[in-house]
Tab-separated table of C-alpha atoms in Angstrom:
chain	number	residue	atom	x	y	z
A	1152	UNK	CA	30.359	12.821	29.056
A	1153	UNK	CA	27.077	12.401	27.292
A	1154	UNK	CA	24.587	14.994	25.833
A	1155	UNK	CA	21.241	14.979	24.146
A	1156	UNK	CA	20.300	16.833	21.048
A	1157	UNK	CA	16.606	17.422	20.433
A	1158	UNK	CA	14.628	19.557	18.064
A	1159	UNK	CA	11.235	20.431	16.794
A	1160	UNK	CA	9.208	19.661	20.024
A	1161	UNK	CA	6.292	21.872	19.109
A	1162	UNK	CA	4.893	21.697	22.747
A	1163	UNK	CA	1.087	21.768	22.743
A	1164	UNK	CA	0.833	21.204	18.966
A	1165	UNK	CA	-2.405	19.322	18.186
A	1166	UNK	CA	-2.065	15.980	16.252
A	1167	UNK	CA	-3.876	16.539	12.986
A	1168	UNK	CA	-6.808	14.496	11.594
A	1169	UNK	CA	-7.714	12.457	14.665
A	1170	UNK	CA	-9.299	14.619	17.485
A	1171	UNK	CA	-12.725	14.676	15.741
A	1172	UNK	CA	-12.866	11.049	14.908
A	1173	UNK	CA	-15.126	8.890	17.126
A	1174	UNK	CA	-12.483	6.133	17.826
A	1175	UNK	CA	-9.681	8.416	18.842
A	1176	UNK	CA	-8.645	8.947	22.508
A	1177	UNK	CA	-8.837	12.854	22.599
A	1178	UNK	CA	-6.928	13.361	25.801
A	1179	UNK	CA	-3.849	11.112	24.689
A	1180	UNK	CA	-3.785	12.867	21.303
A	1181	UNK	CA	-4.068	16.460	22.974
A	1182	UNK	CA	-1.169	16.009	25.380
A	1183	UNK	CA	1.181	13.806	23.035
A	1184	UNK	CA	3.732	16.548	22.399
A	1185	UNK	CA	3.910	17.201	26.102
A	1186	UNK	CA	4.129	13.576	27.087
A	1187	UNK	CA	7.040	12.932	24.532
A	1188	UNK	CA	8.949	16.004	25.992
A	1189	UNK	CA	8.566	14.555	29.565
A	1190	UNK	CA	9.748	11.148	28.410
A	1191	UNK	CA	12.763	12.844	26.888
A	1192	UNK	CA	13.546	14.591	30.185
A	1193	UNK	CA	13.170	11.185	31.889
A	1194	UNK	CA	15.725	9.702	29.547
A	1195	UNK	CA	18.272	12.555	30.188
A	1196	UNK	CA	17.921	12.051	33.765
A	1197	UNK	CA	18.301	8.192	33.436
A	1198	UNK	CA	21.402	8.624	31.169
A	1199	UNK	CA	23.018	11.349	33.356
A	1200	UNK	CA	23.794	13.439	30.623
A	1201	UNK	CA	25.618	16.779	31.192
A	1202	UNK	CA	23.369	18.875	29.089
A	1203	UNK	CA	20.562	18.838	26.503
A	1204	UNK	CA	20.362	20.906	23.287
A	1205	UNK	CA	16.953	21.941	21.828
A	1206	UNK	CA	17.731	23.113	18.416
A	1207	UNK	CA	14.700	25.263	17.482
A	1208	UNK	CA	10.948	24.929	17.449
A	1209	UNK	CA	10.525	24.051	21.099
A	1210	UNK	CA	6.991	25.755	20.822
A	1211	UNK	CA	4.682	25.289	17.939
A	1212	UNK	CA	3.427	29.158	18.111
A	1213	UNK	CA	2.764	31.796	20.605
A	1214	UNK	CA	1.379	30.483	23.889
A	1215	UNK	CA	-2.392	30.651	23.912
A	1216	UNK	CA	-1.935	30.551	27.795
A	1217	UNK	CA	0.789	30.470	30.220
A	1218	UNK	CA	0.232	26.754	31.075
A	1219	UNK	CA	2.540	26.039	28.297
A	1220	UNK	CA	5.516	27.948	29.960
A	1221	UNK	CA	4.537	26.496	33.288
A	1222	UNK	CA	4.986	22.904	31.782
A	1223	UNK	CA	8.348	23.777	30.183
A	1224	UNK	CA	9.505	25.360	33.353
A	1225	UNK	CA	8.559	22.267	35.432
A	1226	UNK	CA	10.356	19.978	33.117
A	1227	UNK	CA	13.393	22.061	33.244
A	1228	UNK	CA	13.261	22.128	37.128
A	1229	UNK	CA	13.727	18.591	36.969
A	1230	UNK	CA	16.816	18.679	35.140
A	1231	UNK	CA	18.084	21.603	37.223
A	1232	UNK	CA	17.635	19.258	40.337
A	1233	UNK	CA	20.082	16.925	39.152
A	1234	UNK	CA	22.537	19.505	37.606
A	1235	UNK	CA	21.563	19.088	33.932
A	1236	UNK	CA	21.865	22.072	31.718
A	1237	UNK	CA	19.518	22.974	28.895
A	1238	UNK	CA	20.767	24.922	25.817
A	1239	UNK	CA	17.742	26.471	24.041
A	1240	UNK	CA	17.570	27.967	20.482
A	1241	UNK	CA	14.507	29.461	18.986
A	1242	UNK	CA	13.472	28.751	15.347
A	1243	UNK	CA	10.858	29.800	13.098
A	1244	UNK	CA	7.955	28.439	15.097
A	1245	UNK	CA	8.974	30.329	18.288
A	1246	UNK	CA	11.084	33.135	16.918
A	1247	UNK	CA	11.359	36.065	19.254
A	1248	UNK	CA	9.187	38.572	17.466
A	1249	UNK	CA	6.293	35.991	17.331
A	1250	UNK	CA	6.269	35.111	21.125
A	1251	UNK	CA	4.435	37.538	23.262
A	1252	UNK	CA	4.343	35.848	26.399
A	1253	UNK	CA	7.447	34.957	28.459
A	1254	UNK	CA	8.394	33.354	31.802
A	1255	UNK	CA	11.737	33.421	33.626
A	1256	UNK	CA	13.250	29.959	33.289
A	1257	UNK	CA	15.002	27.978	35.832
A	1258	UNK	CA	18.788	28.819	36.209
A	1259	UNK	CA	20.059	25.848	34.267
A	1260	UNK	CA	18.483	26.964	30.947
A	1261	UNK	CA	20.737	28.924	28.624
A	1262	UNK	CA	19.204	30.576	25.469
A	1263	UNK	CA	20.836	31.812	22.337
A	1264	UNK	CA	20.271	35.361	21.704
A	1265	UNK	CA	18.692	36.605	18.331
A	1266	UNK	CA	20.804	39.682	17.914
A	1267	UNK	CA	23.859	37.695	16.620
A	1268	UNK	CA	25.571	34.498	16.741
A	1269	UNK	CA	27.570	33.873	20.096
A	1270	UNK	CA	29.113	31.272	22.212
A	1271	UNK	CA	27.627	29.676	25.340
A	1272	UNK	CA	30.566	28.088	27.409
A	1273	UNK	CA	30.399	25.416	29.886
A	1274	UNK	CA	33.561	26.087	31.616
A	1275	UNK	CA	33.701	22.860	33.848
A	1276	UNK	CA	33.085	20.650	30.738
A	1277	UNK	CA	35.220	22.748	28.404
A	1278	UNK	CA	32.384	22.719	25.852
A	1279	UNK	CA	31.586	25.781	23.666
A	1280	UNK	CA	28.121	25.866	22.044
A	1281	UNK	CA	27.659	28.363	19.138
A	1282	UNK	CA	24.355	29.467	17.886
A	1283	UNK	CA	21.874	32.285	17.162
A	1284	UNK	CA	18.045	32.147	17.621
A	1285	UNK	CA	15.594	33.481	15.027
A	1286	UNK	CA	14.634	37.062	15.519
A	1287	UNK	CA	11.690	36.531	13.119
A	1288	UNK	CA	10.027	33.399	11.667
A	1289	UNK	CA	10.913	34.316	8.072
A	1290	UNK	CA	14.632	33.930	8.566
A	1291	UNK	CA	15.934	33.617	4.939
A	1292	UNK	CA	19.488	34.807	5.778
A	1293	UNK	CA	22.294	32.351	6.005
A	1294	UNK	CA	23.619	32.658	9.553
A	1295	UNK	CA	26.558	30.427	9.360
A	1296	UNK	CA	29.148	32.975	8.270
A	1297	UNK	CA	28.462	34.831	11.287
A	1298	UNK	CA	29.059	31.900	13.791
A	1299	UNK	CA	32.161	32.368	16.024
A	1300	UNK	CA	35.362	30.507	15.335
A	1301	UNK	CA	35.931	27.204	17.428
A	1302	UNK	CA	37.458	27.547	20.913
A	1303	UNK	CA	40.740	25.926	20.881
A	1304	UNK	CA	41.182	22.678	23.019
A	1305	UNK	CA	37.337	22.541	23.643
A	1306	UNK	CA	34.465	20.413	22.344
A	1307	UNK	CA	32.817	22.815	19.782
A	1308	UNK	CA	29.222	22.244	18.997
A	1309	UNK	CA	27.114	24.419	16.615
A	1310	UNK	CA	23.458	24.674	17.022
A	1311	UNK	CA	21.375	25.775	14.036
A	1312	UNK	CA	17.899	25.755	12.902
A	1313	UNK	CA	18.042	25.347	9.121
A	1314	UNK	CA	16.597	23.785	6.081
A	1315	UNK	CA	20.202	23.077	4.813
A	1316	UNK	CA	19.979	23.414	1.098
A	1317	UNK	CA	18.610	20.598	-0.804
A	1318	UNK	CA	16.199	19.392	1.956
A	1319	UNK	CA	12.520	19.600	1.229
A	1320	UNK	CA	11.416	21.740	4.151
A	1321	UNK	CA	10.708	25.469	4.098
A	1322	UNK	CA	14.032	27.483	3.187
A	1323	UNK	CA	14.927	28.924	6.634
A	1324	UNK	CA	18.493	30.053	7.360
A	1325	UNK	CA	19.781	28.401	3.989
A	1326	UNK	CA	23.272	26.986	4.278
A	1327	UNK	CA	25.279	24.128	2.767
A	1328	UNK	CA	26.896	21.155	4.292
A	1329	UNK	CA	30.185	22.156	3.085
A	1330	UNK	CA	29.935	25.599	5.014
A	1331	UNK	CA	29.220	23.555	8.269
A	1332	UNK	CA	32.066	21.155	7.732
A	1333	UNK	CA	34.356	24.200	7.046
A	1334	UNK	CA	33.568	25.732	10.315
A	1335	UNK	CA	35.656	23.382	12.245
A	1336	UNK	CA	33.135	22.395	14.868
A	1337	UNK	CA	33.074	18.709	16.211
A	1338	UNK	CA	29.284	18.487	15.996
A	1339	UNK	CA	26.430	20.396	14.489
A	1340	UNK	CA	23.015	20.210	16.245
A	1341	UNK	CA	20.470	21.081	13.674
A	1342	UNK	CA	16.816	21.527	13.857
A	1343	UNK	CA	13.987	22.186	11.470
A	1344	UNK	CA	13.832	19.195	9.211
A	1345	UNK	CA	11.571	16.379	10.886
A	1346	UNK	CA	13.370	13.376	9.653
A	1347	UNK	CA	16.228	11.779	11.415
A	1348	UNK	CA	19.375	11.976	9.535
A	1349	UNK	CA	23.252	11.837	9.972
A	1350	UNK	CA	24.510	13.990	7.160
A	1351	UNK	CA	28.208	13.711	7.762
A	1352	UNK	CA	29.833	11.123	10.172
A	1353	UNK	CA	33.116	12.822	10.336
A	1354	UNK	CA	31.870	16.234	11.253
A	1355	UNK	CA	28.752	15.071	13.171
A	1356	UNK	CA	26.098	16.922	11.140
A	1357	UNK	CA	22.921	15.595	12.691
A	1358	UNK	CA	19.097	16.294	12.329
A	1359	UNK	CA	17.329	14.366	15.340
A	1360	UNK	CA	13.945	14.657	13.564
A	1361	UNK	CA	10.982	15.868	15.646
A	1362	UNK	CA	10.032	14.536	18.935
A	1363	UNK	CA	6.512	13.455	18.115
A	1364	UNK	CA	4.870	12.740	14.827
A	1365	UNK	CA	1.866	15.134	14.527
A	1366	UNK	CA	0.295	13.939	11.293
A	1367	UNK	CA	0.171	11.104	8.762
A	1368	UNK	CA	3.089	12.671	6.787
A	1369	UNK	CA	5.449	12.034	9.869
A	1370	UNK	CA	5.342	8.206	10.109
A	1371	UNK	CA	7.617	5.921	11.911
A	1372	UNK	CA	9.798	6.384	14.909
A	1373	UNK	CA	10.333	9.774	16.314
A	1374	UNK	CA	12.713	11.224	19.067
A	1375	UNK	CA	16.037	12.683	19.756
A	1376	UNK	CA	19.767	11.671	19.777
A	1377	UNK	CA	21.965	10.576	22.511
A	1378	UNK	CA	25.827	11.521	21.980
A	1379	UNK	CA	28.767	10.348	24.005
A	1380	UNK	CA	32.069	12.164	24.109
A	1381	UNK	CA	34.691	9.688	25.177
A	1382	UNK	CA	38.747	9.895	24.925
A	1383	UNK	CA	38.527	13.071	23.031
A	1384	UNK	CA	36.014	11.765	20.274
A	1385	UNK	CA	32.496	11.890	19.569
A	1386	UNK	CA	30.662	8.380	19.241
A	1387	UNK	CA	28.113	8.032	16.758
A	1388	UNK	CA	24.655	9.274	17.956
A	1389	UNK	CA	22.100	6.906	19.378
A	1390	UNK	CA	18.496	7.487	18.713
A	1391	UNK	CA	16.210	8.034	21.815
A	1392	UNK	CA	12.702	7.166	20.633
A	1393	UNK	CA	10.334	8.965	22.873
A	1394	UNK	CA	7.144	9.505	20.911
A	1395	UNK	CA	3.901	8.230	22.565
A	1396	UNK	CA	1.869	7.836	19.454
A	1397	UNK	CA	3.305	6.349	16.276
A	1398	UNK	CA	2.098	7.322	12.898
A	1399	UNK	CA	1.789	4.818	10.051
A	1400	UNK	CA	0.237	4.315	6.523
A	1401	UNK	CA	-1.474	1.001	5.917
A	1402	UNK	CA	-1.010	0.364	2.145
A	1403	UNK	CA	-3.111	-2.480	1.155
A	1404	UNK	CA	-3.196	-3.992	-2.361
A	1405	UNK	CA	-6.788	-5.506	-2.597
A	1406	UNK	CA	-6.204	-7.304	-5.998
A	1407	UNK	CA	-8.125	-10.485	-6.241
A	1408	UNK	CA	-10.721	-9.743	-3.647
A	1409	UNK	CA	-14.257	-10.223	-4.453
A	1410	UNK	CA	-16.148	-8.680	-1.671
A	1411	UNK	CA	-15.891	-5.725	0.967
A	1412	UNK	CA	-15.337	-8.555	3.724
A	1413	UNK	CA	-12.265	-9.688	1.992
A	1414	UNK	CA	-10.993	-6.180	1.701
A	1415	UNK	CA	-11.536	-5.629	5.370
A	1416	UNK	CA	-9.773	-9.027	6.249
A	1417	UNK	CA	-6.755	-7.931	4.285
A	1418	UNK	CA	-6.615	-4.397	6.064
A	1419	UNK	CA	-6.800	-6.495	9.262
A	1420	UNK	CA	-3.664	-8.368	8.267
A	1421	UNK	CA	-1.749	-5.188	7.673
A	1422	UNK	CA	-2.932	-3.699	10.858
A	1423	UNK	CA	-1.397	-6.682	12.846
A	1424	UNK	CA	1.917	-6.340	10.685
A	1425	UNK	CA	2.110	-2.640	11.699
A	1426	UNK	CA	1.612	-3.409	15.319
A	1427	UNK	CA	4.017	-6.215	15.461
A	1428	UNK	CA	6.697	-4.552	13.379
A	1429	UNK	CA	6.367	-0.763	13.494
A	1430	UNK	CA	4.741	0.276	16.465
A	1431	UNK	CA	7.407	-0.678	19.181
A	1432	UNK	CA	4.484	-1.169	21.643
A	1433	UNK	CA	3.012	2.107	20.986
A	1434	UNK	CA	-0.534	3.171	19.934
A	1435	UNK	CA	-0.837	3.847	16.281
A	1436	UNK	CA	-2.549	6.458	14.184
A	1437	UNK	CA	-2.977	4.884	10.718
A	1438	UNK	CA	-4.125	5.995	7.263
A	1439	UNK	CA	-5.628	3.259	5.228
A	1440	UNK	CA	-4.885	3.218	1.247
A	1441	UNK	CA	-6.507	0.816	-0.691
A	1442	UNK	CA	-4.854	0.020	-4.146
A	1443	UNK	CA	-5.206	-2.558	-6.890
A	1444	UNK	CA	-7.781	-3.935	-9.390
A	1445	UNK	CA	-10.376	-5.973	-7.765
A	1446	UNK	CA	-14.030	-7.164	-8.119
A	1447	UNK	CA	-14.599	-5.875	-4.664
A	1448	UNK	CA	-14.043	-2.280	-5.713
A	1449	UNK	CA	-17.554	-1.955	-6.714
A	1450	UNK	CA	-18.638	-2.792	-3.099
A	1451	UNK	CA	-16.508	0.060	-1.762
A	1452	UNK	CA	-17.899	2.614	-4.311
A	1453	UNK	CA	-20.178	5.163	-2.491
A	1454	UNK	CA	-19.877	3.172	0.745
A	1455	UNK	CA	-17.455	5.586	2.690
A	1456	UNK	CA	-19.395	5.336	5.918
A	1457	UNK	CA	-19.874	1.685	6.051
A	1458	UNK	CA	-16.410	0.935	5.138
A	1459	UNK	CA	-15.031	3.215	7.802
A	1460	UNK	CA	-17.062	1.520	10.305
A	1461	UNK	CA	-16.117	-1.800	9.371
A	1462	UNK	CA	-12.482	-0.804	9.408
A	1463	UNK	CA	-12.689	0.708	12.744
A	1464	UNK	CA	-14.208	-2.514	13.979
A	1465	UNK	CA	-11.494	-4.513	12.322
A	1466	UNK	CA	-9.073	-2.143	14.042
A	1467	UNK	CA	-10.579	-2.942	17.455
A	1468	UNK	CA	-10.573	-6.637	16.921
A	1469	UNK	CA	-6.814	-6.411	16.090
A	1470	UNK	CA	-5.545	-3.936	18.478
A	1471	UNK	CA	-8.317	-3.074	20.962
A	1472	UNK	CA	-7.945	0.576	21.908
A	1473	UNK	CA	-4.232	0.750	20.375
A	1474	UNK	CA	-4.922	1.701	16.658
A	1475	UNK	CA	-7.215	4.490	15.229
A	1476	UNK	CA	-7.822	5.366	11.648
A	1477	UNK	CA	-7.047	8.795	10.433
A	1478	UNK	CA	-8.312	8.555	7.051
A	1479	UNK	CA	-9.325	5.911	4.271
A	1480	UNK	CA	-8.238	6.651	0.820
A	1481	UNK	CA	-9.761	4.321	-1.913
A	1482	UNK	CA	-7.451	4.321	-4.722
A	1483	UNK	CA	-8.396	0.845	-6.132
A	1484	UNK	CA	-9.843	0.333	-9.588
A	1485	UNK	CA	-12.509	-1.898	-10.872
A	1486	UNK	CA	-11.374	-5.458	-12.197
A	1487	UNK	CA	-13.238	-5.070	-15.478
A	1488	UNK	CA	-11.270	-4.032	-18.483
A	1489	UNK	CA	-12.634	-1.080	-20.513
A	1490	UNK	CA	-11.555	-2.606	-23.834
A	1491	UNK	CA	-13.194	-5.979	-22.897
A	1492	UNK	CA	-16.474	-4.176	-22.099
A	1493	UNK	CA	-16.347	-2.234	-25.425
A	1494	UNK	CA	-15.845	-5.496	-27.415
A	1495	UNK	CA	-19.147	-6.871	-25.763
A	1496	UNK	CA	-21.216	-4.772	-28.212
A	1497	UNK	CA	-24.189	-4.800	-25.619
A	1498	UNK	CA	-26.110	-2.459	-23.586
A	1499	UNK	CA	-23.146	-2.223	-21.039
A	1500	UNK	CA	-20.813	-1.227	-23.723
A	1501	UNK	CA	-23.107	1.462	-25.044
A	1502	UNK	CA	-23.484	2.828	-21.476
A	1503	UNK	CA	-19.666	2.944	-21.245
A	1504	UNK	CA	-19.408	4.845	-24.627
A	1505	UNK	CA	-22.006	7.200	-23.360
A	1506	UNK	CA	-20.027	8.047	-20.342
A	1507	UNK	CA	-17.069	8.947	-22.464
A	1508	UNK	CA	-19.116	11.228	-24.578
A	1509	UNK	CA	-21.027	12.932	-21.464
A	1510	UNK	CA	-17.517	13.929	-20.158
A	1511	UNK	CA	-17.017	16.056	-23.155
A	1512	UNK	CA	-20.610	17.503	-23.816
A	1513	UNK	CA	-20.943	20.919	-22.572
A	1514	UNK	CA	-24.914	20.927	-22.418
A	1515	UNK	CA	-24.722	17.664	-20.245
A	1516	UNK	CA	-22.060	19.037	-17.898
A	1517	UNK	CA	-23.959	22.208	-17.483
A	1518	UNK	CA	-27.255	20.039	-16.558
A	1519	UNK	CA	-25.086	17.960	-14.338
A	1520	UNK	CA	-23.866	21.090	-12.372
A	1521	UNK	CA	-27.446	22.350	-11.962
A	1522	UNK	CA	-28.522	19.251	-10.666
A	1523	UNK	CA	-25.579	18.375	-8.242
A	1524	UNK	CA	-24.454	21.578	-6.949
A	1525	UNK	CA	-27.291	22.406	-4.590
A	1526	UNK	CA	-26.586	18.890	-2.919
A	1527	UNK	CA	-23.413	20.253	-1.460
A	1528	UNK	CA	-25.331	22.787	0.648
A	1529	UNK	CA	-27.557	20.163	2.020
A	1530	UNK	CA	-24.673	17.540	2.669
A	1531	UNK	CA	-24.110	16.513	6.405
A	1532	UNK	CA	-20.822	17.936	7.597
A	1533	UNK	CA	-19.137	14.693	8.427
A	1534	UNK	CA	-19.774	13.595	4.811
A	1535	UNK	CA	-18.943	16.730	3.329
A	1536	UNK	CA	-15.297	16.834	4.730
A	1537	UNK	CA	-14.441	13.278	3.672
A	1538	UNK	CA	-11.690	12.815	1.451
A	1539	UNK	CA	-13.438	11.019	-1.515
A	1540	UNK	CA	-12.176	11.723	-5.037
A	1541	UNK	CA	-15.740	12.006	-6.512
A	1542	UNK	CA	-16.699	14.360	-3.706
A	1543	UNK	CA	-13.474	16.445	-4.270
A	1544	UNK	CA	-14.377	16.805	-8.035
A	1545	UNK	CA	-17.916	17.788	-7.200
A	1546	UNK	CA	-16.625	20.400	-4.644
A	1547	UNK	CA	-14.155	21.812	-7.298
A	1548	UNK	CA	-16.888	21.942	-9.967
A	1549	UNK	CA	-14.694	19.545	-12.189
A	1550	UNK	CA	-17.654	17.429	-13.527
A	1551	UNK	CA	-15.595	15.662	-16.191
A	1552	UNK	CA	-13.346	14.367	-13.464
A	1553	UNK	CA	-16.442	13.520	-11.481
A	1554	UNK	CA	-17.749	11.291	-14.491
A	1555	UNK	CA	-14.167	9.656	-15.011
A	1556	UNK	CA	-14.187	8.750	-11.289
A	1557	UNK	CA	-17.708	7.376	-11.190
A	1558	UNK	CA	-18.027	5.760	-14.684
A	1559	UNK	CA	-15.753	2.760	-14.262
A	1560	UNK	CA	-17.274	1.723	-10.989
A	1561	UNK	CA	-20.878	1.921	-12.339
A	1562	UNK	CA	-19.873	-0.048	-15.384
A	1563	UNK	CA	-17.962	-2.661	-13.359
A	1564	UNK	CA	-20.973	-3.144	-11.018
A	1565	UNK	CA	-23.414	-3.452	-13.926
A	1566	UNK	CA	-21.226	-5.831	-15.813
A	1567	UNK	CA	-20.807	-8.267	-12.824
A	1568	UNK	CA	-24.441	-8.172	-12.009
A	1569	UNK	CA	-25.225	-8.906	-15.766
């Protein structure tokens, strides 16, 4: 017998940071969570599983329209046609009190009630699934003590949406690994934490991760797990990767580069590596992070639009329409050494000294505020929303930070031209 354990599907949740970008395929991004779920149902049918478990956050929030529910019912009807049961538990994103719209599901769908923990029995399979849906999103109570005792002689599976104390996610339904192991179940199908993890081999405590990465903090492969029960034992879960868009971060050390063209070429090499070794044939949404000390840093300073355009062109050259840039973060530094500049004793050294004094001069900072603050109101929206350190300092009114960010690049550029 085989079953699939999935969680954190977040149907119809948008992929963040890409839909407004000129190079991103809006339709693919808009339907990514649906496509990943449909791919999961395809795999369930191909593998001839007996049942599928959804351990919370099937939906991202209350439906904006009934089409979300229609989509889920169609996918469940596909399972029903081949005799596959769906076990659903609701978590913090789709808690009972937060969902105002509902539809009657096909007869193969069994849902855990939110009133108290209880057992769903699959008589023919001799499988007992124990669980409790969230009544409200902010569930800070530990529900595990109320879970039923295991059914003797049956395969017992606990279904739980939890942060599991010690993980980094929001503290919903907190419990400990020891509590889960002491319950006596053969397998714990967990949800809420979006990273894949097998926390205890012997007692089968598993987070499958979310089905589709939705932003750049959810990089790498995403999917569910396939579990086989054979000769009275559970085999190690196998990952089923069903994400349709893969998120990645291109970390590019530009040390040694002299020009923007060299930087762009280096980024292209990293794009190629991601496509060949991290994408598994999927299109990629990518954040570019530039680091290191380089002479080329001066050519990146204040050139966010041009740099983005050139990196988009490089992405097209490398990957066609299969790689899009979510954001570019320039964290590189000038190659010039401030100590060496100070030792020159020339006009450039004097300018560097003036920048240092200016950051601590209240009168100068006040005049800088008067001069620059009105520019924010006139700034084009696409420029205003860019994640550029100097711009963020200006938005926050942190003018010492603005000087500290700009001064090294100005000094570097003048020193190299000199």
